[in-house]
XYZ file of N, CA and C in Angstrom:
678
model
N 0.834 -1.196 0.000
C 0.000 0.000 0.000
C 0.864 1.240 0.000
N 1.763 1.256 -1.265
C 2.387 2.767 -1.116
C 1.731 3.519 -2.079
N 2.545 4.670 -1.779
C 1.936 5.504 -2.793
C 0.854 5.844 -2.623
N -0.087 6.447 -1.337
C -1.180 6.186 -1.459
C -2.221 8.039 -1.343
N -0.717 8.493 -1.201
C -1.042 9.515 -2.117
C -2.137 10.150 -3.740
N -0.709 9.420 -4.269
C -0.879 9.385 -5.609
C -2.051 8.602 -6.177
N -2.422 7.467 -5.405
C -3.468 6.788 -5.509
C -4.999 6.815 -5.180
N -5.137 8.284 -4.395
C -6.010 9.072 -4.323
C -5.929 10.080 -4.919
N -4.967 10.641 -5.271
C -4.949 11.604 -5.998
C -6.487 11.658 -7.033
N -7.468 12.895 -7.360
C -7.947 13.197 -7.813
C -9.357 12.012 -7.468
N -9.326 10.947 -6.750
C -10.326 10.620 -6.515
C -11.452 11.340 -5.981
N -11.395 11.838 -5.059
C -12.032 12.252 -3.680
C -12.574 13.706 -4.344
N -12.495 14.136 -5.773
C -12.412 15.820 -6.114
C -14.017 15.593 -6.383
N -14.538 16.925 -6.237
C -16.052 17.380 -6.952
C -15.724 16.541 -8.036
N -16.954 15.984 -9.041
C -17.051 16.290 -10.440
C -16.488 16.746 -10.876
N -15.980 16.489 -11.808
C -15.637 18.189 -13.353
C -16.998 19.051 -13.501
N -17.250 19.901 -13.336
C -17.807 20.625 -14.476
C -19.139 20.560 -13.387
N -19.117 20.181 -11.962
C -20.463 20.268 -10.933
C -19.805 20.869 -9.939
N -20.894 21.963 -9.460
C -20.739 22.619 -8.485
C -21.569 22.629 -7.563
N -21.827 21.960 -6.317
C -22.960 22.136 -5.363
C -23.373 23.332 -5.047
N -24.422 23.478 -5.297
C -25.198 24.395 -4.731
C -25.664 24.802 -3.725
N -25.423 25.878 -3.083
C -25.560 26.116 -0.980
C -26.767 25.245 -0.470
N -26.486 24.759 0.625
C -27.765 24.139 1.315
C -28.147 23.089 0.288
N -27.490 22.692 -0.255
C -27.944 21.087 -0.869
C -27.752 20.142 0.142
N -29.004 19.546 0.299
C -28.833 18.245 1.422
C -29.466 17.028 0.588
N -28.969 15.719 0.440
C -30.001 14.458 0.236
C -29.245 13.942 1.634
N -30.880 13.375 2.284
C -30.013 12.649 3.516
C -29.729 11.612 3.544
N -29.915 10.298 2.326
C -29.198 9.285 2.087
C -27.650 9.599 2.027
N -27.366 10.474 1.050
C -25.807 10.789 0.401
C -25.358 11.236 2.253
N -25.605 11.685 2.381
C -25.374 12.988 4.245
C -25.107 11.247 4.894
N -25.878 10.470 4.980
C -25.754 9.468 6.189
C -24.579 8.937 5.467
N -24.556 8.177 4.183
C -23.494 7.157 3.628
C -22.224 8.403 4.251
N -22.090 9.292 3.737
C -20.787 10.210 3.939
C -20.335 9.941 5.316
N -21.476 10.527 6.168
C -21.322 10.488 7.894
C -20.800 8.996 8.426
N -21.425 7.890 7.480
C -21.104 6.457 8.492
C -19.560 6.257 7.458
N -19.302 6.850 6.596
C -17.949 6.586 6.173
C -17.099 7.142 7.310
N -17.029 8.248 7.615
C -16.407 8.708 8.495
C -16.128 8.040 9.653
N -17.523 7.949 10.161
C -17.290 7.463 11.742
C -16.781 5.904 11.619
N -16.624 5.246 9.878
C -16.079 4.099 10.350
C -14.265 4.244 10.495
N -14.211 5.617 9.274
C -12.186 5.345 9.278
C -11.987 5.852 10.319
N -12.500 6.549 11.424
C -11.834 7.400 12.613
C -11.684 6.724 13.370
N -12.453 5.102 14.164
C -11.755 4.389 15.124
C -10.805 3.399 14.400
N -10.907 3.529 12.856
C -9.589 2.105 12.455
C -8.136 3.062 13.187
N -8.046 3.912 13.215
C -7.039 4.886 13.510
C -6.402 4.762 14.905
N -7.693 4.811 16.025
C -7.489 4.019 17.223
C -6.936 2.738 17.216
N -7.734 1.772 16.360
C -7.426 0.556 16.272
C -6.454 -0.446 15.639
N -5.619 1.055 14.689
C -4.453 0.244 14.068
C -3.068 1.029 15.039
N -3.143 1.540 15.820
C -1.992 2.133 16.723
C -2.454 1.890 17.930
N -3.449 1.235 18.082
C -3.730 0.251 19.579
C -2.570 -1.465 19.027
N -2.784 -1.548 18.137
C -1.776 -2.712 17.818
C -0.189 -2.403 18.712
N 0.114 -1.164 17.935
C 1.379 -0.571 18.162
C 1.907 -0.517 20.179
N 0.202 -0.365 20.465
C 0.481 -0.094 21.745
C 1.009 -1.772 22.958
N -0.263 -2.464 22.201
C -0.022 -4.103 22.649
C 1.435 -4.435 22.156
N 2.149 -4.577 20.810
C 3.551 -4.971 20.368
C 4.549 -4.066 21.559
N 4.761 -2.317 21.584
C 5.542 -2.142 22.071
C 5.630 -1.757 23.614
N 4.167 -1.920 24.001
C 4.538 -2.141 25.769
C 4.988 -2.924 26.440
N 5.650 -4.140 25.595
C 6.420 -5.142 26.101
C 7.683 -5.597 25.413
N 7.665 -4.669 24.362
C 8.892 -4.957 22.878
C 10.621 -4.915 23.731
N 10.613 -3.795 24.815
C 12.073 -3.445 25.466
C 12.038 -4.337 26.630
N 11.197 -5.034 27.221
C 11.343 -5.626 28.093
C 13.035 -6.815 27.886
N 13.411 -6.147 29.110
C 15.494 -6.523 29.410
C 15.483 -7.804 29.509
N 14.083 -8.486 30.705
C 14.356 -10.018 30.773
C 13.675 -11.043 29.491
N 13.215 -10.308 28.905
C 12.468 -11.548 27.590
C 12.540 -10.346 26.400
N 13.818 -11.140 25.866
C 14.280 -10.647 24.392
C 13.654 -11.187 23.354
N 12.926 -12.303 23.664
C 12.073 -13.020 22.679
C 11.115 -12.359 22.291
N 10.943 -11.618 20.584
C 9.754 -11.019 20.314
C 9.843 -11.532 19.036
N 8.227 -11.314 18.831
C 7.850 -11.989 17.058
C 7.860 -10.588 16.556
N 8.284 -9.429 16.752
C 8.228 -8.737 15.777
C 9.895 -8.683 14.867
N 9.951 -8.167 13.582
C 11.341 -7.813 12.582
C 11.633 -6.909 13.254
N 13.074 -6.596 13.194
C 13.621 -5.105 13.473
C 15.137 -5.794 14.000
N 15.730 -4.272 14.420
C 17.332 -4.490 15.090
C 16.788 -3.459 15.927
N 17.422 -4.146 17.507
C 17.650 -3.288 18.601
C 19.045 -2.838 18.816
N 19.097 -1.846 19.134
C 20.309 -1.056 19.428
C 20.619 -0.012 20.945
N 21.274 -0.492 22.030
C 21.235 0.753 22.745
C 21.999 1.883 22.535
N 21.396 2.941 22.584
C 22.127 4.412 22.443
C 21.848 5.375 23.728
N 23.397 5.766 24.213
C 23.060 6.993 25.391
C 22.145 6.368 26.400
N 21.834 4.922 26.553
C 21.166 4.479 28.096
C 20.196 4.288 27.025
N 19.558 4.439 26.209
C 17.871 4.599 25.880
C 18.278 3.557 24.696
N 16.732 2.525 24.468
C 16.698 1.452 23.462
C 16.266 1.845 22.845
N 16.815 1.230 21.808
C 16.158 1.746 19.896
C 16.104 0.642 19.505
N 15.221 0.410 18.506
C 14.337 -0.994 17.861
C 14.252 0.049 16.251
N 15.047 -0.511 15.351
C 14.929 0.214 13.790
C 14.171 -0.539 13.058
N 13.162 -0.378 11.903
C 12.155 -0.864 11.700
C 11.244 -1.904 11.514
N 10.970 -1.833 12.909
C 10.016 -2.761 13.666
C 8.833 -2.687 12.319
N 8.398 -4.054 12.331
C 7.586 -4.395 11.239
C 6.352 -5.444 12.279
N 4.830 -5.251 12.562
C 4.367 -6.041 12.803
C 3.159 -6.875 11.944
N 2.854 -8.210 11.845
C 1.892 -8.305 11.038
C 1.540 -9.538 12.017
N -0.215 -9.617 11.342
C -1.370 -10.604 12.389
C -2.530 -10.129 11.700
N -3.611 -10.510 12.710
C -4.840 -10.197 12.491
C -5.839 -9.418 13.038
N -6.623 -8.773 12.986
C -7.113 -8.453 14.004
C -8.618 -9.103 14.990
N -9.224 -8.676 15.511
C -10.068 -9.215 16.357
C -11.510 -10.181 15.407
N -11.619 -9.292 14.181
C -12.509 -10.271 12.965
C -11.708 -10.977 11.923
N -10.305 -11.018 12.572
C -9.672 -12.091 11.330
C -9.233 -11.114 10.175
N -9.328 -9.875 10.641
C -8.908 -9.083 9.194
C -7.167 -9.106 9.381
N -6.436 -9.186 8.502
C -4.840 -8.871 8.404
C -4.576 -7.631 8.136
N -3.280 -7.244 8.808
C -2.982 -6.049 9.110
C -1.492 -6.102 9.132
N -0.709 -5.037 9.067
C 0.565 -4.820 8.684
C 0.950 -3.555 9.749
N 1.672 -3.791 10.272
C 2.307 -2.029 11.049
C 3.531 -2.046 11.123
N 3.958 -0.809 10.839
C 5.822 -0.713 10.796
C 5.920 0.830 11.151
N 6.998 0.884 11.744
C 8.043 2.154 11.986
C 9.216 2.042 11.889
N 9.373 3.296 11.236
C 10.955 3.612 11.097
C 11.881 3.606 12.206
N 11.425 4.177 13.938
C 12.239 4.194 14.738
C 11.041 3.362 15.638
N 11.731 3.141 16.741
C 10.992 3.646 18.125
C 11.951 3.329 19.144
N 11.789 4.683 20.168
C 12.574 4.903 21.401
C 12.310 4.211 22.311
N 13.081 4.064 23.407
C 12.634 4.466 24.758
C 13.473 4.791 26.182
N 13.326 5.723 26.445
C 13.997 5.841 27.670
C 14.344 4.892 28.421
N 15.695 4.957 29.176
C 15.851 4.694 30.558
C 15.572 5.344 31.758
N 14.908 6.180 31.821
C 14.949 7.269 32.713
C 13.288 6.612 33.021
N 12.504 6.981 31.798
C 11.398 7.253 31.862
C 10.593 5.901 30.788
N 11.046 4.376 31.404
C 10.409 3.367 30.571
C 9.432 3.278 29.858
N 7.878 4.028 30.642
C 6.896 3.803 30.597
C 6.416 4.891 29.267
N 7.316 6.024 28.494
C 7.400 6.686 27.390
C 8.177 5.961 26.123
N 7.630 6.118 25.217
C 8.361 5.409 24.002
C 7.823 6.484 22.838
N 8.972 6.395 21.854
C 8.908 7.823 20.829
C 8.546 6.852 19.471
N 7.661 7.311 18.801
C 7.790 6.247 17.886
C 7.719 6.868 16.489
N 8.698 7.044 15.332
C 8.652 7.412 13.852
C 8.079 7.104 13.025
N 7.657 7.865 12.240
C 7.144 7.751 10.741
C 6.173 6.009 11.126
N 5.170 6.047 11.635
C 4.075 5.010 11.841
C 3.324 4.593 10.736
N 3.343 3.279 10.081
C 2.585 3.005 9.049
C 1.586 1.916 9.443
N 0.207 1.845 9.109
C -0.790 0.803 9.435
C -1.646 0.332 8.792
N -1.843 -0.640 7.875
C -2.589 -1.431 6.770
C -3.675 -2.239 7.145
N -4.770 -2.255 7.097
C -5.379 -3.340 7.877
C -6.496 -3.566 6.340
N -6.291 -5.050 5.862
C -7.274 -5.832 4.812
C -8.588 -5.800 5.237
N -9.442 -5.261 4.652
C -10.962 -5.288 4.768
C -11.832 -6.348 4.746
N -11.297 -7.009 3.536
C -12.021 -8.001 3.024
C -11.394 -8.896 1.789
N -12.132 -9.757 0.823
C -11.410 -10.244 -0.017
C -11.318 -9.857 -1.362
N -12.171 -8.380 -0.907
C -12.736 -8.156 -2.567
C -11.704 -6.386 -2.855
N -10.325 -7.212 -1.938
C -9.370 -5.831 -2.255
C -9.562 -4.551 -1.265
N -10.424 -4.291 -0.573
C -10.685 -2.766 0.290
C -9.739 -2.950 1.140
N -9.300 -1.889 1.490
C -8.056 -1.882 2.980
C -8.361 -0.471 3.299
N -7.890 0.023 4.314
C -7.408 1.379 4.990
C -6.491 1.275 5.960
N -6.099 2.725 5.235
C -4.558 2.976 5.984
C -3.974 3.953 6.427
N -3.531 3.623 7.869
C -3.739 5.632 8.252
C -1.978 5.241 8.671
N -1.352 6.839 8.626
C -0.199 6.903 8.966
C 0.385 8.256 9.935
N 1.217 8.575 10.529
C 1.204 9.527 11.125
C 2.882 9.828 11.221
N 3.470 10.578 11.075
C 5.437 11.129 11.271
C 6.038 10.831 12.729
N 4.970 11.084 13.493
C 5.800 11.105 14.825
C 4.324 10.727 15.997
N 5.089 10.137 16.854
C 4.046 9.768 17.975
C 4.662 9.431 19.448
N 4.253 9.673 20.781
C 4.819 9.582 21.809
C 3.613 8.516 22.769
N 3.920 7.665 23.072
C 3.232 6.407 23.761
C 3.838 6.709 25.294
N 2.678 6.794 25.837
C 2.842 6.519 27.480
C 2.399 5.448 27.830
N 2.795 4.071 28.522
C 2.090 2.987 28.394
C 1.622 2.890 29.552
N 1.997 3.919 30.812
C 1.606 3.613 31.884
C 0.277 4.189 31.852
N -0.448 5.078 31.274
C -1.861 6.005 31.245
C -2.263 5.647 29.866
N -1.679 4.607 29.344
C -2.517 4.107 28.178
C -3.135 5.276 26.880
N -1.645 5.910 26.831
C -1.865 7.610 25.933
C -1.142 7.579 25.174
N -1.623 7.691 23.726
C -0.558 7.969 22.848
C -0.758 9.211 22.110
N -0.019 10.071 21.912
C 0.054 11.963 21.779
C 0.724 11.556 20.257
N -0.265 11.968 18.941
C 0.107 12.632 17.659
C 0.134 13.689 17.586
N 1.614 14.239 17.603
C 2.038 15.660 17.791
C 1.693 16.627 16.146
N 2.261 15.650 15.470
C 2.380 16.509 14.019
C 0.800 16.449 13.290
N 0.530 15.113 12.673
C -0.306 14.772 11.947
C -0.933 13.589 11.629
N -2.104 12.809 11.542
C -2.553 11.814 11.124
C -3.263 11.968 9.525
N -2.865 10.915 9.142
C -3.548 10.710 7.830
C -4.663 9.469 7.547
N -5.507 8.961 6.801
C -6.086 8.007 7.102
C -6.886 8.037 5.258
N -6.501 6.823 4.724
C -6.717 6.318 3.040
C -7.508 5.294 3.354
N -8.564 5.161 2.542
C -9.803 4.305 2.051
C -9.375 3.666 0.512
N -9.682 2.684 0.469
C -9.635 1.819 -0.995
C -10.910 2.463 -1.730
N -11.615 2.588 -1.161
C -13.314 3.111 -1.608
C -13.160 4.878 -1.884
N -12.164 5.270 -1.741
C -11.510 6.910 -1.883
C -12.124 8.054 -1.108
N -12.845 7.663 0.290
C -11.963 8.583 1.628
C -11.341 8.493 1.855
N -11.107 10.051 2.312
C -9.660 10.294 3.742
C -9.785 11.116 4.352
N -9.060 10.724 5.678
C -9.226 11.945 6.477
C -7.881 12.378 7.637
N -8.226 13.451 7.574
C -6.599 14.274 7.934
C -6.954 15.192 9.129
N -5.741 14.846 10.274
C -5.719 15.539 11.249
C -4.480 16.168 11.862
N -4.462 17.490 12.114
C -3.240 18.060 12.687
C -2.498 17.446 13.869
N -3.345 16.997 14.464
C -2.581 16.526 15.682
C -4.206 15.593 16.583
N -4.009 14.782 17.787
C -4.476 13.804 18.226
C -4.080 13.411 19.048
N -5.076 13.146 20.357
C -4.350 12.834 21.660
C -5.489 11.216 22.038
N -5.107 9.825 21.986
C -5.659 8.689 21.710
C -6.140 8.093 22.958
N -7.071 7.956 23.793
C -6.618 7.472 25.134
C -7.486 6.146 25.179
N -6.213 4.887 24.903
C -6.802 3.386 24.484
C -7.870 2.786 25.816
N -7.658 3.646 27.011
C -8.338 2.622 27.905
C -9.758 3.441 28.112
N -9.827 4.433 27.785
C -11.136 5.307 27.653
C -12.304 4.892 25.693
N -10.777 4.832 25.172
C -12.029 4.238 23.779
C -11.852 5.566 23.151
N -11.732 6.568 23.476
C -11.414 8.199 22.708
C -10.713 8.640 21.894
N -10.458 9.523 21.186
C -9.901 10.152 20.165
C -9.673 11.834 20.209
N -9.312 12.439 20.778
C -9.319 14.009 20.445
C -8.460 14.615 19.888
N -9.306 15.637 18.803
C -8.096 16.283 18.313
C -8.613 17.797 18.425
N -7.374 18.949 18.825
C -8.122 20.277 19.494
C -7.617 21.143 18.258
N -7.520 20.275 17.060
C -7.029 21.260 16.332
C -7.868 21.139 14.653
N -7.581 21.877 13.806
C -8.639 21.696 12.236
C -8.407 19.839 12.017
N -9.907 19.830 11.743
C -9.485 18.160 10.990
C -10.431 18.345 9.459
N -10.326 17.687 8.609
C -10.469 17.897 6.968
C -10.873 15.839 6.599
N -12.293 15.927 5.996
C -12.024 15.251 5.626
C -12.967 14.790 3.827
N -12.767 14.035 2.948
C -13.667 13.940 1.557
C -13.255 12.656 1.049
N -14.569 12.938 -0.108
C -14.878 11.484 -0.389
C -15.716 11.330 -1.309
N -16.028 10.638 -2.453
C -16.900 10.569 -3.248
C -18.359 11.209 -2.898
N -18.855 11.071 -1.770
C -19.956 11.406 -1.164
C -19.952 12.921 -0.918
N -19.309 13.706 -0.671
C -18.697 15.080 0.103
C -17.294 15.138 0.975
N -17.425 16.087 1.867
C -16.270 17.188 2.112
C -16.507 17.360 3.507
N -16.298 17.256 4.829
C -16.261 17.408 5.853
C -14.996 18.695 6.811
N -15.181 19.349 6.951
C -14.254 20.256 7.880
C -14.434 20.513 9.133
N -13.885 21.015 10.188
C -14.296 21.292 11.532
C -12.905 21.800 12.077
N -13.106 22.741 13.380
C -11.550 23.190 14.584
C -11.566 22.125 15.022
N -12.074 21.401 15.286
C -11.960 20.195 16.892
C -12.738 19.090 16.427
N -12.390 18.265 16.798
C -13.239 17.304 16.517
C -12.965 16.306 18.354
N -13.954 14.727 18.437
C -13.799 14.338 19.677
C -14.658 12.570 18.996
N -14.009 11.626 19.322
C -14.786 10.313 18.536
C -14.762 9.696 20.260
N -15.804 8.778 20.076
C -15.865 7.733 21.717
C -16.479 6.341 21.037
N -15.187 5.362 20.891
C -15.662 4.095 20.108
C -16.727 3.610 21.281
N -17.043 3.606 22.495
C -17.813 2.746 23.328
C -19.716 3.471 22.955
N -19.313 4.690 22.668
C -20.737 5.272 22.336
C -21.214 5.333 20.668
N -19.858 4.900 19.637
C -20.030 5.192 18.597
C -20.167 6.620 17.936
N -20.060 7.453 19.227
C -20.224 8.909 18.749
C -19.189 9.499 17.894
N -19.108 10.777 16.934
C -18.534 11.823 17.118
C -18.850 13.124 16.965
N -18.248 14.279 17.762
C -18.303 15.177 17.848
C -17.459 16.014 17.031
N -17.970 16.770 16.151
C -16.967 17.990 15.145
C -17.450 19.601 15.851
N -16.375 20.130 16.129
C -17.136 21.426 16.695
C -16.148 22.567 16.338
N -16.799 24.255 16.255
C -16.131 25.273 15.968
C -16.228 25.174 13.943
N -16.753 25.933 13.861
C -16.554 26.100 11.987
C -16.835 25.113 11.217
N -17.960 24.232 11.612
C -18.285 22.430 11.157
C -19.086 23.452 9.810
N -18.351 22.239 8.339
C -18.387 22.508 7.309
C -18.770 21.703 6.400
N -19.899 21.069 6.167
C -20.153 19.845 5.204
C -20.949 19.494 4.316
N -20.318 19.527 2.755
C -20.575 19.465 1.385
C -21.158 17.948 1.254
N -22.226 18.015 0.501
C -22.443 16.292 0.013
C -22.884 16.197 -1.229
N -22.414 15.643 -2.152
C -22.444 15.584 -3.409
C -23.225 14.851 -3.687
N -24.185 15.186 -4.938
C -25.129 14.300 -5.193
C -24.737 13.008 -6.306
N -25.799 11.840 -5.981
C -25.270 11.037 -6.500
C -24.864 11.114 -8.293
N -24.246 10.248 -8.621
C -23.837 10.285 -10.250
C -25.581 10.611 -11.115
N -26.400 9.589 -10.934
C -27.610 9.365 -11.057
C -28.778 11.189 -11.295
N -28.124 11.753 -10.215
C -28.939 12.831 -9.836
C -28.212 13.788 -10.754
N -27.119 13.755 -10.994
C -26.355 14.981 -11.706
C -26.781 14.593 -13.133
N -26.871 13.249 -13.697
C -27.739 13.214 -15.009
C -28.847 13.681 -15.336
N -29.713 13.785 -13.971
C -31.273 13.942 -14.474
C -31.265 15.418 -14.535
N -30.451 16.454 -13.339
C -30.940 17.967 -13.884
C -30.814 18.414 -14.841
């Protein structure tokens, strides 16, 4: 799954040559858009909850035995693991892939681990769908079950959503997601924007708040008939 850029590229755009018109609502197109969303925002939780199970036990001094790839290295007191590669399944049997370029961790401060350039693949099904969210930099506290996306999250659909966030604070034992900063997201269906956003996998909710912005494109079908 590289390139997955380029591989959205121009999917996710308006039409050529259609322009929605203010206050266009169909609330079929509005729900499909909305349950797209609320499904890629906990894979995001759920593919760096992997990360969290592999590396809260990856440095452990007395059991060097791990199934994940990589080379450990100590530097300056603090362990380094260079790219750690994990693959399995997840809880419905779907396969999944996760790798980083680095990940830290103190001696000082065990229970923190720094982790690079994060990549996460998880197979949908058999008929080719996957999503895949990635993020540059991330800091795991394993003792408060917190992992802090400082820079950015990204998140690719085979079906051509995505959705993009400045930053993200994850808290695995609460089920949450917050991010206090713009999140952006589109898709064949429409265009989603918001300052803040807030997801709670145990309620299925989410919350977009401050400047909530959302386009929904009508179907192929409907743009023939006007």
């Amino acid at each position: 799954m590289t390139d997955l850029n380029e591989r959205n590229a121009g999917r996710n755009a308006a039409p050529e040559g259609y322009a929605p018109r203010p206050g266009y609502y169909r609330p079929a197109l509005y729900s499909r858009f909305v349950s797209a969303m609320k499904y890629m925002l906990p894979v995001i939780a759920g593919a760096v909850l992997v990360i969290v199970v592999v590396y809260s036990g990856m440095f452990d001094r007395e059991a060097r035995k791990i199934n994940q790839t990589g080379n450990t290295s100590p530097q300056s007191q603090d362990i380094q693991m260079a790219n750690p590669k994990v693959t399995g399944v997840d809880t419905s049997g779907r396969p999944y892939v996760v790798t980083a370029e680095k990940a830290l961790q103190s001696n000082d401060q065990p229970g923190i681990m720094k982790l690079d350039k994060l990549q996460a693949d998880l197979k949908l099904d058999d008929k080719g769908n996957w999503v895949s969210a990635s993020s540059p930099a991330g800091v795991l506290n394993t003792d408060t079950h917190m992992l802090a996306l400082s820079q950015k999250f990204d998140v690719y659909t085979s079906w051509g959503y995505e959705f993009h966030g400045t930053s993200a604070d994850i808290d695995f034992k609460q089920g949450t997601l917050r991010s206090r900063e713009p999140v952006q997201g589109h898709g064949p269906s429409g265009t989603l924007a918001a300052n803040s956003m807030a997801a709670d996998q145990n309620s299925d909710m989410i919350h977009f708040e401050g400047d909530v912005k959302v386009t929904v494109f009508p179907a192929p079908q409907a743009r023939k008939e006007k």
